[in-house]
Short mmCIF file of C-alpha atoms in Angstrom, two decimals:
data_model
loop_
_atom_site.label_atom_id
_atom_site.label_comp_id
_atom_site.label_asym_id
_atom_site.label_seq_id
_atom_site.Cartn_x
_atom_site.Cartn_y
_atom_site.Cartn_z
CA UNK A 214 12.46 0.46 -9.52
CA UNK A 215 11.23 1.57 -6.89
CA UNK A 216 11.53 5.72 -5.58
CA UNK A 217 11.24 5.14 -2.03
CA UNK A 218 14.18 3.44 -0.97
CA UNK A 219 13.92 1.46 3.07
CA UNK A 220 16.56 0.18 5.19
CA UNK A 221 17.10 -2.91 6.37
CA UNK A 222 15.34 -5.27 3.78
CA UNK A 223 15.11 -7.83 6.60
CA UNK A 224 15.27 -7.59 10.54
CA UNK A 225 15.92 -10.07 13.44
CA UNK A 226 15.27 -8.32 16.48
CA UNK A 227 14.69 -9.75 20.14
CA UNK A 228 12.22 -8.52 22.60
CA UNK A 229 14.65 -6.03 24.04
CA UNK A 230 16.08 -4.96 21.16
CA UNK A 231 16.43 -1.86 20.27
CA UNK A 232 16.82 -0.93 15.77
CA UNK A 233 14.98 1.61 13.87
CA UNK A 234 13.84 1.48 10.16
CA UNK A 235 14.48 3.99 7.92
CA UNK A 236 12.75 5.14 4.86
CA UNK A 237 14.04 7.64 1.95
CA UNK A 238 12.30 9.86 -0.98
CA UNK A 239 13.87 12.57 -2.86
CA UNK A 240 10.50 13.01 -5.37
CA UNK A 241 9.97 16.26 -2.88
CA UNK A 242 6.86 14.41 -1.39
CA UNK A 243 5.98 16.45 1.73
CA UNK A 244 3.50 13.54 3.27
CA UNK A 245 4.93 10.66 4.10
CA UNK A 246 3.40 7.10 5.96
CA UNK A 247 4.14 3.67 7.85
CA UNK A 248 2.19 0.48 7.23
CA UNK A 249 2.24 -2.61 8.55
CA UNK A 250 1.43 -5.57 6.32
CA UNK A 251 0.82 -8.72 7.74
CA UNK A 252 1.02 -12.15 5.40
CA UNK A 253 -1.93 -12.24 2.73
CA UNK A 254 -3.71 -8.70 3.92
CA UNK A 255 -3.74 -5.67 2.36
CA UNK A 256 -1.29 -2.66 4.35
CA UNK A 257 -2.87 -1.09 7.28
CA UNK A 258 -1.88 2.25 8.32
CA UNK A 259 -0.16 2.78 11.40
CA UNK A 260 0.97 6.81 10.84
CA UNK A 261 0.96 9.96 8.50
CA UNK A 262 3.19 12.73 8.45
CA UNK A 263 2.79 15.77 6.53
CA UNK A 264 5.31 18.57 6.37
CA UNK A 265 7.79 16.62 8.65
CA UNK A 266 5.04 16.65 11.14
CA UNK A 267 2.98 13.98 13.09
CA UNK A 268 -0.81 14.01 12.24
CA UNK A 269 -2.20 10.57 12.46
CA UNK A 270 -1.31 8.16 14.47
CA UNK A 271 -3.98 5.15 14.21
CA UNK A 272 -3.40 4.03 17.57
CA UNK A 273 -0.06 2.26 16.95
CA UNK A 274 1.34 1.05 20.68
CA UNK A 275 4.07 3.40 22.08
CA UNK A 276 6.61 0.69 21.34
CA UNK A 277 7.02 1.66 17.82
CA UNK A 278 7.78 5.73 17.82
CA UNK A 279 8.15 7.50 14.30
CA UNK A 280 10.72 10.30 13.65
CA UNK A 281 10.66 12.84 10.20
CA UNK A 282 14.23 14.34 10.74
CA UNK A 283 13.70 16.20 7.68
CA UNK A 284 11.46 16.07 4.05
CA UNK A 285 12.93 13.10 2.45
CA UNK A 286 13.24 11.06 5.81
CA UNK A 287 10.99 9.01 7.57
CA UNK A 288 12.38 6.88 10.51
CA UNK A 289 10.54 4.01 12.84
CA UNK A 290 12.26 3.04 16.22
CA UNK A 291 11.30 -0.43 17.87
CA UNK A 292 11.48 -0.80 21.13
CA UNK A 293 10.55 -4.01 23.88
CA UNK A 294 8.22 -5.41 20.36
CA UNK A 295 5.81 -8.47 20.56
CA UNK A 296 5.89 -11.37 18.40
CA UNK A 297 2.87 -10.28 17.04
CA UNK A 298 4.71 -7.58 15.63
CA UNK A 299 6.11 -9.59 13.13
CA UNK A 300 5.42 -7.90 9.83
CA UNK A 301 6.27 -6.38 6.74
CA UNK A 302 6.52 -2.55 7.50
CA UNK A 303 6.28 -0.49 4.33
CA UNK A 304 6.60 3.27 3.96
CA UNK A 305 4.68 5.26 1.23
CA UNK A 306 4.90 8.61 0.18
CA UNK A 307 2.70 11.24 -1.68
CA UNK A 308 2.67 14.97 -3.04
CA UNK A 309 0.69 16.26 -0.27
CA UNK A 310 -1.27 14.77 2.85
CA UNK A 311 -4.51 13.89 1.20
CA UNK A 312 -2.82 13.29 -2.50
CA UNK A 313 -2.36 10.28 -4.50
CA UNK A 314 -1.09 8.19 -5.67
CA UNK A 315 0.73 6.90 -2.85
CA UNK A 316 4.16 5.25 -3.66
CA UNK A 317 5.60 2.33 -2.00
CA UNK A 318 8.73 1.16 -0.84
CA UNK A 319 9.99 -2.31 -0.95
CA UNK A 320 9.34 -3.15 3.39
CA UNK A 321 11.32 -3.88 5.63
CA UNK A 322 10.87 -7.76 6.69
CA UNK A 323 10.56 -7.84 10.83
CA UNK A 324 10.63 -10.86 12.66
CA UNK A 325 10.67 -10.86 16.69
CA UNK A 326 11.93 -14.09 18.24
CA UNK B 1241 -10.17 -1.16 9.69
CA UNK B 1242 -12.74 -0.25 6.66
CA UNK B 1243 -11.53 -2.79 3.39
CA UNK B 1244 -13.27 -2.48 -0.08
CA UNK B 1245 -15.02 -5.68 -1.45
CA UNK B 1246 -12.27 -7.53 -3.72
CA UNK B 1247 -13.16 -9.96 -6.09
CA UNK B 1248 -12.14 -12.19 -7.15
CA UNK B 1249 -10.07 -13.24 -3.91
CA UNK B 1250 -8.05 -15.51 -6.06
CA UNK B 1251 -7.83 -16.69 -10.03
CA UNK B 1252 -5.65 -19.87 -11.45
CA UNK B 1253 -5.41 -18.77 -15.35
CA UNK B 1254 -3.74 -19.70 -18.27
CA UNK B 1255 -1.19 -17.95 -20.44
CA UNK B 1256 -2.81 -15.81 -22.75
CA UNK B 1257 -6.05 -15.63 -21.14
CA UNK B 1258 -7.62 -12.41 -20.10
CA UNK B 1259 -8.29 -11.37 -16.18
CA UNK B 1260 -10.30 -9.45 -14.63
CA UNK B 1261 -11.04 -8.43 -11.33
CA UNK B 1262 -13.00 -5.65 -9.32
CA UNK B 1263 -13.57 -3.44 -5.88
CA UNK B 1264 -17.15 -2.46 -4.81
CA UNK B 1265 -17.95 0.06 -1.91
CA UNK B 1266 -20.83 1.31 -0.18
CA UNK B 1267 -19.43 4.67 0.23
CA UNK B 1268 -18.46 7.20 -2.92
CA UNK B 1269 -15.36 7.46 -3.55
CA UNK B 1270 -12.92 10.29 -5.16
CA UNK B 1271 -9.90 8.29 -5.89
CA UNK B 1272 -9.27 4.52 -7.22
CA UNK B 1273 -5.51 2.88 -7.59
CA UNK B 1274 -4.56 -0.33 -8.12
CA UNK B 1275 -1.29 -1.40 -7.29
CA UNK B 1276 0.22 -4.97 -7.73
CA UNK B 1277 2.31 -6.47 -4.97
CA UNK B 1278 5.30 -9.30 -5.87
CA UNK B 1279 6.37 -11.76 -2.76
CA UNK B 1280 8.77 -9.79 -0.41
CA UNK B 1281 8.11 -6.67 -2.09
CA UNK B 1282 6.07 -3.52 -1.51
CA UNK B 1283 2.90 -2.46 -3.72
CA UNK B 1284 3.41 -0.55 -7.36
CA UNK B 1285 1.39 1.54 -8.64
CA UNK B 1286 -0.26 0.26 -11.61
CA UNK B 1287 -3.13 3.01 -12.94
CA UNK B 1288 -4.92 6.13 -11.03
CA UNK B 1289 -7.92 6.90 -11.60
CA UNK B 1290 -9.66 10.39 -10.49
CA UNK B 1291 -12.42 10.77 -12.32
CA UNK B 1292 -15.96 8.82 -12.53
CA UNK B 1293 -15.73 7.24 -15.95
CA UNK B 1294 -12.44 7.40 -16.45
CA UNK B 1295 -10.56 4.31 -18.88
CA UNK B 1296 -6.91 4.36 -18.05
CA UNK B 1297 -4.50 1.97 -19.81
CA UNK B 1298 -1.40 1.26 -18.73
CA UNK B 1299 -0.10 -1.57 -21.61
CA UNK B 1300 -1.96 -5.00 -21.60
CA UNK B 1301 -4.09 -3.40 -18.55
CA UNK B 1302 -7.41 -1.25 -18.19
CA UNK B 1303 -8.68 0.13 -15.01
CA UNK B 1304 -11.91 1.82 -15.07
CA UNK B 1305 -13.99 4.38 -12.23
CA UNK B 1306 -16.84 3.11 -12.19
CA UNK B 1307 -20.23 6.02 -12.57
CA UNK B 1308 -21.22 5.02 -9.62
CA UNK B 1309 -18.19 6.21 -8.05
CA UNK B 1310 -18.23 2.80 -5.70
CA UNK B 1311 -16.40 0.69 -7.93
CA UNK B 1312 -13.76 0.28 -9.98
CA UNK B 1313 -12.36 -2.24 -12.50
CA UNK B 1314 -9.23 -4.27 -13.66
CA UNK B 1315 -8.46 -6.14 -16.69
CA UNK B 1316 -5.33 -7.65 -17.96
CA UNK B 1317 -5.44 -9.01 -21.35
CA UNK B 1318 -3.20 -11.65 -22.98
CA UNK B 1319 -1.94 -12.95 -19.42
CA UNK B 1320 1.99 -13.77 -19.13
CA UNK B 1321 4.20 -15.55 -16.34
CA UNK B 1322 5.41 -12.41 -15.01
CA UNK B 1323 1.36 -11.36 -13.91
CA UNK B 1324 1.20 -13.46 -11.23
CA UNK B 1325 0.93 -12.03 -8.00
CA UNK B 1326 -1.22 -9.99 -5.77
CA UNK B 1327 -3.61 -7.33 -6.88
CA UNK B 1328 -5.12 -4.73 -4.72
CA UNK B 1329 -7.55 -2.26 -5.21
CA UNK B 1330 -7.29 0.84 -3.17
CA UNK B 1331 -10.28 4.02 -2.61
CA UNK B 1332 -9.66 6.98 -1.21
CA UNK B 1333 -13.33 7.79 0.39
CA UNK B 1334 -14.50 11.44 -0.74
CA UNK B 1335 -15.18 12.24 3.32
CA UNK B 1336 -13.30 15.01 4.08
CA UNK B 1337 -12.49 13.50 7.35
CA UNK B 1338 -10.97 10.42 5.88
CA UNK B 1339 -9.27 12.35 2.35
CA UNK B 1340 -5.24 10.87 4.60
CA UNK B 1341 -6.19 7.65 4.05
CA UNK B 1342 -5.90 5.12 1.41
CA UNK B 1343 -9.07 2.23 1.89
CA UNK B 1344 -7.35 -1.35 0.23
CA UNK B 1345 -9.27 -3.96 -1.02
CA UNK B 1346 -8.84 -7.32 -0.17
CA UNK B 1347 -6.46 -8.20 -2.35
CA UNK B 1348 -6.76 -10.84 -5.71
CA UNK B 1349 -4.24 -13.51 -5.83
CA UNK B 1350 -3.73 -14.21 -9.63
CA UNK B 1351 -1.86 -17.10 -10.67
CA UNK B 1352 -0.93 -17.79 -14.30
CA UNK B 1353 -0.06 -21.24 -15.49
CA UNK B 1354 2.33 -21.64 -18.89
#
């Protein structure tokens, strides 16, 4: 079972959609992350934060804009997304920036029509 | 982005037998996991390791730091049904400027066959 619980499982979103993904720990991890998975590749990073606050962002396109409302939450909106942007997003927590093990949730499933 | 060299990239095996896989870098590294990742699920964490050396069991598997601190190992003995899936190494390098981010591997598709 898994300690990082994500919301939806699966999306269906149009171009000009609107939804946000939201991601939950209570293991008082202060650093928290998004991925993006595509089919058969490993997760790439897309951004980190640490102490509910933004400090890498790997170049991710404005149309996906993270949110840390508090420790335990970590939030993703979508906005105007690409086919291309079909993925599985996963979020990941650890102790501290810089700390491991990182622990996964289960994704969230996107698909853009 | 920067991946660690996975190997094998995939393994048909039979029940019982015993697997094993590996991640090379060129670049030292100060952390190895390995996580395993089921269809339409996220990665779990299967063994840390922290320290070069280090043999860490975690039931039927073993995952070693290598000396070099560039590679690390897998092995699953006595292979079962419930095995199959996706395997991926993952390094954090021992840069300071790079300590936020986890390097994966390429991933080792392991399939086991009753």
């Amino acid at each position: 079972d898994t300690e990082v619980t994500q919301t939806p499982k699966h999306l269906v979103m149009g171009m000009t959609n609107k939804k946000s993904l939201k991601c939950e720990q209570h293991m008082g991890h202060r650093a928290m992350y998004w991925y993006k998975q595509k089919a058969k590749k490993p997760p790439e990073l897309m951004f980190v934060y640490s102490y509910e606050k933004l400090s890498i962002n790997e170049s991710v396109p404005s149309r996906f804009s993270p949110e840390c409302p508090n420790s335990s939450l970590l939030n993703l909106h979508l906005h105007a997304l690409q086919p291309e942007d079909s993925a599985l997003y996963l979020c990941a927590s650890s102790l501290y920036r810089g700390g491991q093990p990182q622990h996964f949730g289960d994704g969230t499933r996107l698909s853009i029509l | 982005g920067q991946q660690l060299n996975q190997s094998p990239q995939s393994m048909f095996i039979q029940e019982g037998e015993d697997v094993s896989m590996n991640c090379t870098s060129s670049s030292i590294f100060n952390t190895w996991l390995w996580y395993k990742q089921d269809p339409g699920e996220g990665p779990v964490l299967l063994i840390a390791l922290y320290k070069a050396g280090e043999l860490t069991s975690n039931g039927r598997l073993t995952a070693q730091f290598g000396t070099t601190r560039k590679d690390s190992f897998l092995n699953i003995s006595a292979s079962i049904p419930s095995d199959v899936g996706i395997y991926f190494c993952a390094g954090q390098p021992l840069a300071a400027t790079n300590t936020d981010k986890l390097i994966f591997g390429t991933g080792t598709r392991l399939q086991v066959f009753p």
